[in-house]
Short mmCIF file of C-alpha atoms in Angstrom, two decimals:
data_model
loop_
_atom_site.label_atom_id
_atom_site.label_comp_id
_atom_site.label_asym_id
_atom_site.label_seq_id
_atom_site.Cartn_x
_atom_site.Cartn_y
_atom_site.Cartn_z
CA UNK P 1 133.09 108.67 118.05
CA UNK P 2 135.18 111.40 119.74
CA UNK P 3 134.82 111.89 123.46
CA UNK P 4 132.75 114.74 124.87
CA UNK P 5 129.79 116.48 123.29
CA UNK P 6 129.30 116.53 119.55
CA UNK P 7 128.26 120.14 119.02
CA UNK P 8 127.40 119.69 115.36
CA UNK P 9 124.56 117.23 116.07
CA UNK P 10 121.21 119.00 115.90
CA UNK P 11 118.35 118.50 118.34
CA UNK P 12 115.66 116.30 116.74
CA UNK P 13 112.82 118.38 115.30
CA UNK P 14 110.29 116.43 117.36
CA UNK P 15 111.79 117.73 120.61
CA UNK P 16 112.33 121.27 119.29
CA UNK P 17 108.72 121.57 118.10
CA UNK P 18 107.36 120.10 121.33
CA UNK P 19 109.44 122.51 123.44
CA UNK P 20 108.22 125.50 121.43
CA UNK P 21 104.57 124.46 121.80
CA UNK P 22 104.85 123.98 125.58
CA UNK P 23 106.64 127.32 125.93
CA UNK P 24 103.95 129.15 123.92
CA UNK P 25 101.19 127.55 126.00
CA UNK P 26 102.75 128.68 129.25
CA UNK P 27 104.12 132.07 128.18
CA UNK P 28 101.52 133.20 125.63
CA UNK P 29 98.42 131.30 126.73
CA UNK P 30 98.08 129.37 123.48
CA UNK P 31 95.94 126.28 122.93
CA UNK P 32 97.68 122.92 122.59
CA UNK P 33 95.57 121.80 119.64
CA UNK P 34 95.74 125.16 117.90
CA UNK P 35 99.52 125.35 118.21
CA UNK P 36 99.88 121.74 117.17
CA UNK P 37 97.73 122.41 114.10
CA UNK P 38 100.23 125.04 112.94
CA UNK P 39 103.18 122.64 113.01
CA UNK P 40 104.31 120.91 109.83
CA UNK P 41 105.98 117.98 111.50
CA UNK P 42 105.08 114.60 109.94
CA UNK P 43 104.59 112.91 113.34
CA UNK P 44 101.88 115.12 114.85
CA UNK P 45 100.56 112.39 117.15
CA UNK P 46 103.98 111.96 118.80
CA UNK P 47 104.31 115.72 119.40
CA UNK P 48 100.81 115.87 120.86
CA UNK P 49 101.47 112.97 123.22
CA UNK P 50 104.83 114.38 124.35
CA UNK P 51 103.45 117.89 124.94
CA UNK P 52 100.41 116.64 126.82
CA UNK P 53 102.55 114.38 128.99
CA UNK P 54 104.98 117.23 129.73
CA UNK P 55 102.19 119.59 130.74
CA UNK P 56 100.56 116.97 132.95
CA UNK P 57 103.87 116.20 134.68
CA UNK P 58 104.89 119.82 135.12
CA UNK P 59 104.72 119.78 138.93
CA UNK P 60 107.11 116.83 139.04
CA UNK P 61 109.38 118.34 136.40
CA UNK P 62 109.72 121.60 138.33
CA UNK P 63 110.53 119.62 141.47
CA UNK P 64 113.20 117.57 139.69
CA UNK P 65 114.82 120.64 138.09
CA UNK P 66 114.95 122.32 141.49
CA UNK P 67 116.43 119.29 143.29
CA UNK P 68 119.08 118.60 140.65
CA UNK P 69 119.94 122.27 140.15
CA UNK P 70 120.26 121.42 136.49
CA UNK P 71 119.27 124.81 135.08
CA UNK P 72 121.75 126.59 137.39
CA UNK P 73 124.61 124.24 136.60
CA UNK P 74 123.79 124.22 132.88
CA UNK P 75 122.89 127.86 132.08
CA UNK P 76 122.87 127.26 128.32
CA UNK P 77 120.27 124.50 128.59
CA UNK P 78 116.83 125.68 127.44
CA UNK P 79 114.35 124.96 130.30
CA UNK P 80 111.46 124.05 128.01
CA UNK P 81 113.59 121.65 125.99
CA UNK P 82 114.89 120.20 129.26
CA UNK P 83 111.32 119.46 130.39
CA UNK P 84 110.53 117.76 127.09
CA UNK P 85 113.66 115.60 127.24
CA UNK P 86 113.15 114.63 130.89
CA UNK P 87 109.53 113.68 130.15
CA UNK P 88 110.66 111.47 127.28
CA UNK P 89 113.35 109.89 129.48
CA UNK P 90 111.21 109.22 132.57
CA UNK P 91 107.66 108.74 131.27
CA UNK P 92 107.93 108.39 127.49
CA UNK P 93 110.23 106.10 125.54
CA UNK P 94 112.48 105.83 128.64
CA UNK P 95 115.51 106.56 126.47
CA UNK P 96 117.12 109.39 124.48
CA UNK P 97 118.95 108.12 121.43
CA UNK P 98 120.80 111.08 119.96
CA UNK P 99 124.22 112.65 120.45
CA UNK P 100 123.10 116.28 120.49
CA UNK P 101 124.44 118.33 123.41
CA UNK P 102 121.11 118.96 125.27
CA UNK P 103 120.34 115.23 125.31
CA UNK P 104 123.83 114.34 126.50
CA UNK P 105 123.45 116.94 129.24
CA UNK P 106 120.19 115.42 130.45
CA UNK P 107 121.70 111.92 130.38
CA UNK P 108 124.46 113.00 132.76
CA UNK P 109 121.70 113.64 135.32
CA UNK P 110 119.79 110.44 134.56
CA UNK P 111 120.69 108.57 137.76
CA UNK P 112 120.02 111.61 139.94
CA UNK P 113 116.66 112.22 138.23
CA UNK P 114 115.50 108.68 138.96
CA UNK P 115 116.70 108.89 142.56
CA UNK P 116 114.95 112.21 143.21
CA UNK P 117 111.77 110.93 141.60
CA UNK P 118 111.75 107.76 143.73
CA UNK P 119 112.67 109.58 146.94
CA UNK P 120 110.39 112.52 146.33
CA UNK P 121 108.81 113.73 149.57
CA UNK P 122 106.67 116.43 147.94
CA UNK P 123 103.56 114.25 147.90
CA UNK P 124 101.23 117.13 147.01
CA UNK P 125 103.21 117.92 143.87
CA UNK P 126 103.09 114.29 142.77
CA UNK P 127 99.41 113.92 143.54
CA UNK P 128 98.61 117.04 141.51
CA UNK P 129 99.82 115.18 138.44
CA UNK P 130 99.02 111.56 139.25
CA UNK P 131 95.48 112.07 140.54
CA UNK P 132 94.30 113.80 137.37
CA UNK P 133 91.26 111.95 136.01
CA UNK P 134 92.13 110.42 132.69
CA UNK P 135 89.74 110.32 129.75
CA UNK P 136 89.15 106.97 128.06
CA UNK P 137 90.09 106.51 124.41
CA UNK P 138 87.03 106.81 122.17
CA UNK P 139 87.17 105.21 118.73
CA UNK P 140 84.38 105.73 116.20
CA UNK P 141 84.11 102.97 113.65
CA UNK P 142 83.68 104.43 110.18
CA UNK P 143 80.81 102.25 108.99
CA UNK P 144 81.34 103.45 105.41
CA UNK P 145 84.47 101.29 105.32
CA UNK P 146 84.09 98.81 108.17
CA UNK P 147 81.12 97.38 110.05
CA UNK P 148 81.04 97.57 113.83
CA UNK P 149 80.87 93.77 114.05
CA UNK P 150 84.02 93.35 111.95
CA UNK P 151 85.83 96.08 113.88
CA UNK P 152 85.14 94.31 117.15
CA UNK P 153 86.34 91.03 115.64
CA UNK P 154 89.59 92.67 114.44
CA UNK P 155 90.32 94.12 117.88
CA UNK P 156 89.61 90.78 119.52
CA UNK P 157 92.06 89.15 117.10
CA UNK P 158 94.65 91.64 118.35
CA UNK P 159 94.14 90.48 121.94
CA UNK P 160 91.42 92.85 123.17
CA UNK P 161 88.45 91.50 125.14
CA UNK P 162 84.96 93.05 124.73
CA UNK P 163 82.96 93.60 127.91
CA UNK P 164 79.26 92.74 128.00
CA UNK P 165 76.67 95.43 127.30
CA UNK P 166 75.42 97.23 130.42
CA UNK P 167 71.74 97.40 131.36
CA UNK P 168 71.77 101.11 132.27
CA UNK P 169 73.93 104.21 131.91
CA UNK P 170 75.13 104.28 135.52
CA UNK P 171 76.51 100.74 135.25
CA UNK P 172 78.08 101.63 131.90
CA UNK P 173 79.91 104.62 133.39
CA UNK P 174 81.29 102.45 136.16
CA UNK P 175 82.59 99.96 133.61
CA UNK P 176 84.20 102.72 131.53
CA UNK P 177 85.85 104.28 134.58
CA UNK P 178 87.42 100.93 135.51
CA UNK P 179 88.61 99.98 132.02
CA UNK P 180 92.09 98.51 131.87
CA UNK P 181 93.98 96.61 129.19
CA UNK P 182 92.98 94.39 127.47
CA UNK P 183 89.32 95.28 128.09
CA UNK P 184 87.16 97.51 125.87
CA UNK P 185 83.44 98.20 125.65
CA UNK P 186 80.83 99.41 123.17
CA UNK P 187 79.27 102.79 123.96
CA UNK P 188 75.85 102.85 125.61
CA UNK P 189 74.31 105.52 123.35
CA UNK P 190 76.28 105.39 120.08
CA UNK P 191 76.90 101.79 118.94
CA UNK P 192 79.64 102.72 116.45
CA UNK P 193 81.81 104.05 119.30
CA UNK P 194 84.20 101.65 120.99
CA UNK P 195 85.82 102.69 124.28
CA UNK P 196 89.33 101.68 125.32
CA UNK P 197 91.43 102.37 128.45
CA UNK P 198 93.12 105.78 128.79
CA UNK P 199 96.44 106.27 126.99
CA UNK P 200 95.62 103.62 124.40
CA UNK P 201 97.26 104.79 121.18
CA UNK P 202 95.85 104.11 117.73
CA UNK P 203 97.71 106.78 115.73
CA UNK P 204 99.94 104.15 114.12
CA UNK P 205 97.15 101.59 113.75
CA UNK P 206 96.46 100.66 110.12
CA UNK P 207 92.69 101.07 110.64
CA UNK P 208 93.23 104.67 111.73
CA UNK P 209 95.58 105.49 108.89
CA UNK P 210 93.19 104.18 106.23
CA UNK P 211 90.10 105.84 107.70
CA UNK P 212 88.34 102.73 109.05
CA UNK P 213 88.42 104.10 112.61
CA UNK P 214 88.31 107.74 113.71
CA UNK P 215 89.64 109.05 117.01
CA UNK P 216 86.66 111.19 118.00
CA UNK P 217 85.43 112.04 121.49
CA UNK P 218 81.97 110.75 122.37
CA UNK P 219 80.64 114.25 123.06
CA UNK P 220 81.58 115.30 119.53
CA UNK P 221 79.51 112.42 118.13
CA UNK P 222 76.31 113.42 119.93
CA UNK P 223 75.28 116.28 117.57
CA UNK P 224 75.22 114.09 114.45
CA UNK P 225 73.54 111.28 116.38
CA UNK P 226 70.77 113.63 117.57
CA UNK P 227 70.36 115.27 114.15
CA UNK P 228 69.80 111.73 112.85
CA UNK P 229 69.22 112.39 109.12
CA UNK P 230 67.72 109.51 107.15
CA UNK P 231 69.60 108.07 104.14
CA UNK P 232 68.78 110.15 101.08
CA UNK P 233 68.41 113.40 103.05
CA UNK P 234 69.96 116.78 102.27
CA UNK P 235 72.04 118.10 105.17
CA UNK P 236 73.90 121.35 105.79
CA UNK P 237 76.90 121.36 108.15
CA UNK P 238 77.54 125.07 108.61
CA UNK P 239 80.93 124.89 110.39
CA UNK P 240 82.31 121.61 109.11
CA UNK P 241 86.11 121.58 109.52
CA UNK P 242 87.99 119.48 110.41
CA UNK P 243 85.25 117.10 109.20
CA UNK P 244 84.60 114.68 112.07
CA UNK P 245 80.89 115.46 112.28
CA UNK P 246 80.44 115.59 108.49
CA UNK P 247 81.98 112.14 108.09
CA UNK P 248 79.79 110.87 110.94
CA UNK P 249 76.69 112.24 109.20
CA UNK P 250 77.78 110.57 105.96
CA UNK P 251 78.09 107.25 107.78
CA UNK P 252 74.66 107.63 109.40
CA UNK P 253 73.21 108.35 105.94
CA UNK P 254 75.09 105.40 104.42
CA UNK P 255 76.51 107.78 101.77
CA UNK P 256 73.01 108.24 100.35
CA UNK P 257 71.81 111.79 99.86
CA UNK P 258 73.87 114.97 100.05
CA UNK P 259 75.77 116.83 102.77
CA UNK P 260 76.93 120.40 102.21
CA UNK P 261 80.01 120.79 104.41
CA UNK P 262 80.90 124.48 104.72
CA UNK P 263 84.19 125.97 105.88
CA UNK P 264 85.31 129.55 105.28
CA UNK P 265 88.96 129.28 106.36
CA UNK P 266 91.10 128.07 103.44
CA UNK P 267 93.54 126.01 105.48
CA UNK P 268 90.83 124.31 107.51
CA UNK P 269 88.89 123.75 104.30
CA UNK P 270 91.79 121.71 102.90
CA UNK P 271 91.80 119.60 106.08
CA UNK P 272 88.06 119.07 105.64
CA UNK P 273 88.56 117.87 102.06
CA UNK P 274 91.31 115.46 103.12
CA UNK P 275 89.08 114.05 105.86
CA UNK P 276 86.24 113.41 103.41
CA UNK P 277 88.60 111.54 101.09
CA UNK P 278 90.19 109.30 103.71
CA UNK P 279 86.80 108.42 105.24
CA UNK P 280 85.19 107.71 101.84
CA UNK P 281 82.43 110.25 102.54
CA UNK P 282 81.31 110.45 98.92
CA UNK P 283 77.97 112.14 99.60
CA UNK P 284 79.68 115.22 101.05
CA UNK P 285 79.98 118.36 98.92
CA UNK P 286 82.59 120.69 100.45
CA UNK P 287 82.11 124.46 100.15
CA UNK P 288 84.88 126.98 100.84
CA UNK P 289 82.49 129.84 101.61
CA UNK P 290 81.02 131.77 104.53
CA UNK P 291 77.96 129.89 105.82
CA UNK P 292 76.20 133.20 106.43
CA UNK P 293 76.14 133.87 102.68
CA UNK P 294 74.14 130.70 101.91
CA UNK P 295 70.58 131.42 100.80
CA UNK P 296 67.49 129.25 100.54
CA UNK P 297 67.13 129.76 96.78
CA UNK P 298 70.64 128.34 96.31
CA UNK P 299 70.04 125.35 98.59
CA UNK P 300 66.26 124.85 98.59
CA UNK P 301 66.27 121.16 99.48
CA UNK P 302 68.12 121.38 102.80
CA UNK P 303 66.22 119.31 105.40
CA UNK P 304 68.66 119.07 108.30
CA UNK P 305 71.17 121.62 109.61
CA UNK P 306 74.03 121.15 112.04
CA UNK P 307 75.28 124.35 113.69
CA UNK P 308 78.50 123.78 115.63
CA UNK P 309 80.01 127.29 115.66
CA UNK P 310 83.26 128.69 116.92
CA UNK P 311 83.14 128.86 120.72
CA UNK P 312 85.39 129.37 123.74
CA UNK P 313 86.27 125.66 123.93
CA UNK P 314 85.87 125.77 127.71
CA UNK P 315 84.67 122.16 127.78
CA UNK P 316 87.67 120.62 126.02
CA UNK P 317 89.33 118.33 128.52
CA UNK P 318 92.84 118.59 127.05
CA UNK P 319 92.84 122.30 127.85
CA UNK P 320 91.83 121.55 131.43
CA UNK P 321 94.47 118.84 131.82
CA UNK P 322 97.19 121.17 130.58
CA UNK P 323 96.03 124.03 132.84
CA UNK P 324 95.52 126.29 129.85
CA UNK P 325 93.80 129.58 130.55
CA UNK P 326 90.11 128.71 130.54
CA UNK P 327 88.92 132.18 131.51
CA UNK P 328 87.01 134.02 128.81
CA UNK P 329 86.56 137.76 129.16
CA UNK P 330 83.00 139.14 129.20
CA UNK P 331 83.71 141.06 126.00
CA UNK P 332 84.91 137.97 124.19
CA UNK P 333 81.90 135.97 125.39
CA UNK P 334 79.57 138.68 124.09
CA UNK P 335 81.28 138.62 120.71
CA UNK P 336 81.12 134.84 120.52
CA UNK P 337 77.50 134.82 121.62
CA UNK P 338 76.55 137.41 119.00
CA UNK P 339 78.12 135.36 116.23
CA UNK P 340 76.51 132.14 117.49
CA UNK P 341 73.06 133.75 117.64
CA UNK P 342 73.48 135.17 114.15
CA UNK P 343 74.53 131.79 112.71
CA UNK P 344 71.77 129.81 114.43
CA UNK P 345 69.16 132.39 113.40
CA UNK P 346 70.35 132.04 109.81
CA UNK P 347 69.93 128.27 110.00
CA UNK P 348 66.47 128.36 111.56
CA UNK P 349 64.83 131.14 109.55
CA UNK P 350 66.57 131.11 106.18
CA UNK P 351 65.80 127.55 104.99
CA UNK P 352 62.02 126.92 104.84
CA UNK P 353 62.20 123.16 104.19
CA UNK P 354 64.35 122.29 107.20
CA UNK P 355 62.91 119.61 109.49
CA UNK P 356 65.48 119.61 112.28
CA UNK P 357 68.32 121.83 113.44
CA UNK P 358 70.94 120.83 116.02
CA UNK P 359 73.02 123.45 117.80
CA UNK P 360 76.12 122.36 119.71
CA UNK P 361 79.23 123.81 121.33
CA UNK P 362 82.22 122.39 123.19
CA UNK P 363 81.61 125.07 125.83
CA UNK P 364 80.25 124.96 129.35
CA UNK P 365 79.44 128.69 129.45
CA UNK P 366 75.70 129.49 129.57
CA UNK P 367 76.38 132.64 127.52
CA UNK P 368 77.16 130.38 124.56
CA UNK P 369 74.51 127.80 125.34
CA UNK P 370 71.26 128.50 127.22
CA UNK P 371 71.35 132.23 126.51
CA UNK P 372 71.76 131.61 122.77
CA UNK P 373 68.84 129.18 122.76
CA UNK P 374 66.63 131.57 124.73
CA UNK P 375 67.17 134.38 122.24
CA UNK P 376 66.31 132.13 119.31
CA UNK P 377 63.18 130.80 120.99
CA UNK P 378 61.79 134.33 120.78
CA UNK P 379 62.77 134.66 117.12
CA UNK P 380 61.30 131.39 115.85
CA UNK P 381 58.06 131.81 117.84
CA UNK P 382 56.07 128.56 117.37
CA UNK P 383 57.53 127.60 113.99
CA UNK P 384 60.08 125.44 115.82
CA UNK P 385 59.84 123.57 119.08
CA UNK P 386 62.78 122.80 121.32
CA UNK P 387 62.94 119.03 121.66
CA UNK P 388 63.43 117.72 125.18
CA UNK P 389 66.53 115.53 125.07
CA UNK P 390 65.79 114.71 128.69
CA UNK P 391 62.56 113.02 127.61
CA UNK P 392 64.48 111.15 124.92
CA UNK P 393 67.26 109.83 127.18
CA UNK P 394 65.23 109.65 130.41
CA UNK P 395 67.40 108.26 133.22
CA UNK P 396 70.18 107.33 130.79
CA UNK P 397 71.84 110.74 130.97
CA UNK P 398 72.81 112.82 133.99
CA UNK P 399 73.26 116.48 132.98
CA UNK P 400 70.93 118.95 131.29
CA UNK P 401 70.53 122.71 130.85
CA UNK P 402 69.45 124.93 133.70
CA UNK P 403 65.83 125.57 134.71
CA UNK P 404 66.79 129.21 135.24
CA UNK P 405 66.46 129.77 131.50
CA UNK P 406 63.50 129.57 129.12
CA UNK P 407 64.92 126.46 127.50
CA UNK P 408 64.68 124.85 130.93
CA UNK P 409 66.23 121.37 131.16
CA UNK P 410 65.49 120.33 127.56
CA UNK P 411 69.09 120.66 126.31
CA UNK P 412 71.93 118.23 126.97
CA UNK P 413 75.17 118.94 128.78
CA UNK P 414 78.12 116.55 128.84
CA UNK P 415 80.15 116.76 132.04
CA UNK P 416 83.57 115.13 132.08
CA UNK P 417 83.54 114.23 135.76
CA UNK P 418 80.28 112.33 135.24
CA UNK P 419 80.10 111.36 131.55
CA UNK P 420 83.87 110.84 131.08
CA UNK P 421 84.00 112.83 127.84
CA UNK P 422 84.58 116.45 126.85
CA UNK P 423 82.24 119.14 128.15
CA UNK P 424 79.57 119.73 125.53
CA UNK P 425 76.16 121.34 124.97
CA UNK P 426 73.52 120.17 122.48
CA UNK P 427 70.06 121.56 121.63
CA UNK P 428 67.60 120.13 119.10
CA UNK P 429 64.98 122.19 117.22
CA UNK P 430 62.18 120.55 115.24
CA UNK P 431 60.04 122.36 112.67
CA UNK P 432 56.26 122.61 112.97
CA UNK P 433 55.11 123.04 109.36
CA UNK P 434 51.58 123.93 110.49
CA UNK P 435 52.98 127.27 111.68
CA UNK P 436 54.30 129.81 109.20
CA UNK P 437 58.01 130.53 109.41
CA UNK P 438 58.65 134.10 110.62
CA UNK P 439 60.09 136.48 108.05
CA UNK P 440 63.86 136.40 108.19
CA UNK P 441 64.99 139.98 108.69
CA UNK P 442 68.60 140.66 109.42
CA UNK P 443 68.90 143.17 112.22
CA UNK P 444 70.15 146.69 111.60
CA UNK P 445 71.38 148.17 108.34
CA UNK P 446 73.61 145.30 107.23
CA UNK P 447 73.05 141.90 105.72
CA UNK P 448 75.26 138.85 106.09
CA UNK P 449 76.04 138.86 102.36
CA UNK P 450 78.57 141.32 101.08
CA UNK P 451 77.50 144.41 99.21
CA UNK P 452 78.42 144.31 95.56
CA UNK P 453 80.92 146.71 94.10
CA UNK P 454 78.23 148.95 92.61
CA UNK P 455 76.79 149.56 96.08
CA UNK P 456 73.69 147.43 95.52
CA UNK P 457 72.90 144.53 97.83
CA UNK P 458 72.48 140.89 96.94
CA UNK P 459 69.54 140.74 99.33
CA UNK P 460 66.37 142.75 99.39
CA UNK P 461 66.61 143.07 103.16
CA UNK P 462 69.83 145.06 103.22
CA UNK P 463 69.51 148.47 104.83
CA UNK P 464 70.16 151.83 103.19
CA UNK P 465 73.03 151.86 100.71
CA UNK P 466 74.53 155.07 99.38
CA UNK P 467 75.78 154.78 95.82
CA UNK P 468 79.12 156.32 95.09
CA UNK P 469 80.80 156.64 91.74
CA UNK P 470 84.26 155.57 92.86
CA UNK P 471 84.06 153.40 95.94
CA UNK P 472 80.50 152.18 96.29
CA UNK P 473 80.77 151.87 100.07
CA UNK P 474 77.79 151.44 102.35
CA UNK P 475 76.46 154.28 104.45
CA UNK P 476 76.13 153.65 108.17
CA UNK P 477 72.74 154.80 109.40
CA UNK P 478 72.22 156.66 112.64
CA UNK P 479 70.40 153.61 114.00
CA UNK P 480 73.42 151.41 113.35
CA UNK P 481 75.69 153.91 115.08
CA UNK P 482 73.56 153.76 118.22
CA UNK P 483 73.32 150.00 118.46
CA UNK P 484 75.18 148.07 121.13
CA UNK P 485 78.47 146.30 120.61
CA UNK P 486 76.75 142.94 120.33
CA UNK P 487 74.44 144.15 117.57
CA UNK P 488 77.35 145.63 115.67
CA UNK P 489 79.03 142.21 115.66
CA UNK P 490 75.80 140.77 114.25
CA UNK P 491 75.13 143.51 111.74
CA UNK P 492 78.52 143.85 110.17
CA UNK P 493 79.26 141.92 106.98
CA UNK P 494 80.85 138.63 107.89
CA UNK P 495 84.01 139.37 105.91
CA UNK P 496 84.61 142.43 108.11
CA UNK P 497 85.54 140.24 111.07
CA UNK P 498 88.39 137.70 110.79
CA UNK P 499 87.17 134.76 112.78
CA UNK P 500 90.06 132.42 113.56
CA UNK P 501 88.62 128.90 113.27
CA UNK P 502 91.33 127.02 115.15
CA UNK P 503 89.78 123.84 116.74
CA UNK P 504 87.06 125.56 118.72
CA UNK P 505 89.08 128.67 119.66
CA UNK P 506 88.77 132.31 118.60
CA UNK P 507 90.27 135.64 119.64
CA UNK P 508 88.49 138.68 118.31
CA UNK P 509 89.80 141.10 120.93
CA UNK P 510 93.03 141.81 119.06
CA UNK P 511 91.69 141.11 115.55
CA UNK P 512 89.43 144.13 115.60
CA UNK P 513 92.14 146.56 116.64
CA UNK P 514 93.69 148.47 113.72
CA UNK P 515 97.48 148.53 113.44
CA UNK P 516 99.25 151.37 115.18
CA UNK P 517 99.74 154.37 112.93
CA UNK P 518 101.21 157.80 113.29
CA UNK P 519 98.67 160.42 114.25
CA UNK P 520 97.65 162.27 111.07
CA UNK P 521 97.76 166.02 110.82
CA UNK P 522 94.47 167.67 111.70
CA UNK P 523 92.69 169.01 108.63
CA UNK P 524 89.85 171.49 108.55
CA UNK P 525 87.00 172.33 106.25
CA UNK P 526 86.44 170.31 103.09
CA UNK P 527 89.92 168.78 103.31
CA UNK P 528 89.10 166.98 106.55
CA UNK P 529 89.35 163.21 106.03
CA UNK P 530 86.28 161.19 107.02
CA UNK P 531 86.70 157.80 108.70
CA UNK P 532 85.83 154.86 106.49
CA UNK P 533 83.28 152.23 107.45
CA UNK P 534 85.78 149.75 108.88
CA UNK P 535 87.38 152.41 111.09
CA UNK P 536 84.00 153.56 112.28
CA UNK P 537 82.99 149.98 113.18
CA UNK P 538 86.20 149.29 115.10
CA UNK P 539 85.79 152.57 116.98
CA UNK P 540 82.30 151.53 118.08
CA UNK P 541 83.60 148.14 119.27
CA UNK P 542 86.46 149.65 121.26
CA UNK P 543 84.37 152.38 122.91
CA UNK P 544 81.90 149.82 124.15
#
């Protein structure tokens, strides 16, 4: 090996990808999980762990870079790659085994980095990283492939020790908060969930790779648990990808019955299909369609519906730990809320044989939670009742919806600081078949289903349609033009808005803006060009 740096040696892809993700999070405000989902690296779990660790240690990393003067002395060293490499060296594998120039540069500062870290006097910077509350590792046993009893036995054979069951939820939370290796405990509410100490990794565990265990947060398991379909039931999961909840429903139903798992986005749909295969969820029928186009005559036997729509993701702990931008503009919240109301209304009023509907979000914003439920309570009248989860759980849960709203405290909130899981909201509707279901009328002049090419609607409830020989486009009524921005989001055909279904995140603010074009010449008389329907809709959104 020649002396000096070997310039021809490339930086490992793992470090390059991790550096790009961290840079995009900090410079562009991206989401860790969304950006990670776009990568095609075979070791996704390693990238996720390295990025999360880097973001959590950022205060210390900035301090070390300042004290060593590394970026000044090494102007060609990329700062984001430097942070990734230092994290790996100090808190990751504790070594860097490659001859590429950036790694060799970092290794020349190795002794100084350790000294500055040990002698660090900036206590506040260290505490900002070290005092972050860590979430325990939740593992859901896939009972379609492995019983809970056998799973516990396997973990005990590996050296883990199961703690005794707690008598109440408060005691259970204390036990979870104090978990340390080799202790683990069974969840208080969901018996198929096993809880391990923070930072426990199962990505390389054979049980995870073959689908016997699923790394799923407890809060994400609550919707399926509260929907509680019996074996043999027919269930509709309206926003199914990546498939965690669908596979949980299949396990609860013991693969008996049928689950329609719907996902519109093609890429996420493929992930959903893969998840159903690896978890052996044979009762699941995957549908690559828009859930808003599903009609009762096509799926008349649906008895249970899970509505877990796109939301702001403000309750996801990983975004909080990485200091990602959690602020959601009022406009974006209104758009999200409008879509959520539309989807939940479709679930409640479009399927007459439904017994129970569960609505959930990984958001802590009342605009996406209590306010959505309040609007639907008016629509369903007495045909559905809002089940009080507080009466179900009694003292064995701590957080519920606000009494300031019509739904009162009947809905469940998960709060990380108390419940030690992601922030979540869940509401349960139950059908009263003694009361007639209100007529399902889509608001305004549009229906959720697309208008056919000949200008005629697939639904009898579609508003006025003007037939044209060539284009067959719909005519926007004066009433539709005068509606608010929120109603326009509801009324427009679902294919007119490109919802980005990236792990509970969406950004409609830029999606609805047309690409910049040169200003056309002004025409007069009959030659004047009229705006098409899409342009007219975007103009209404932007002016509001």
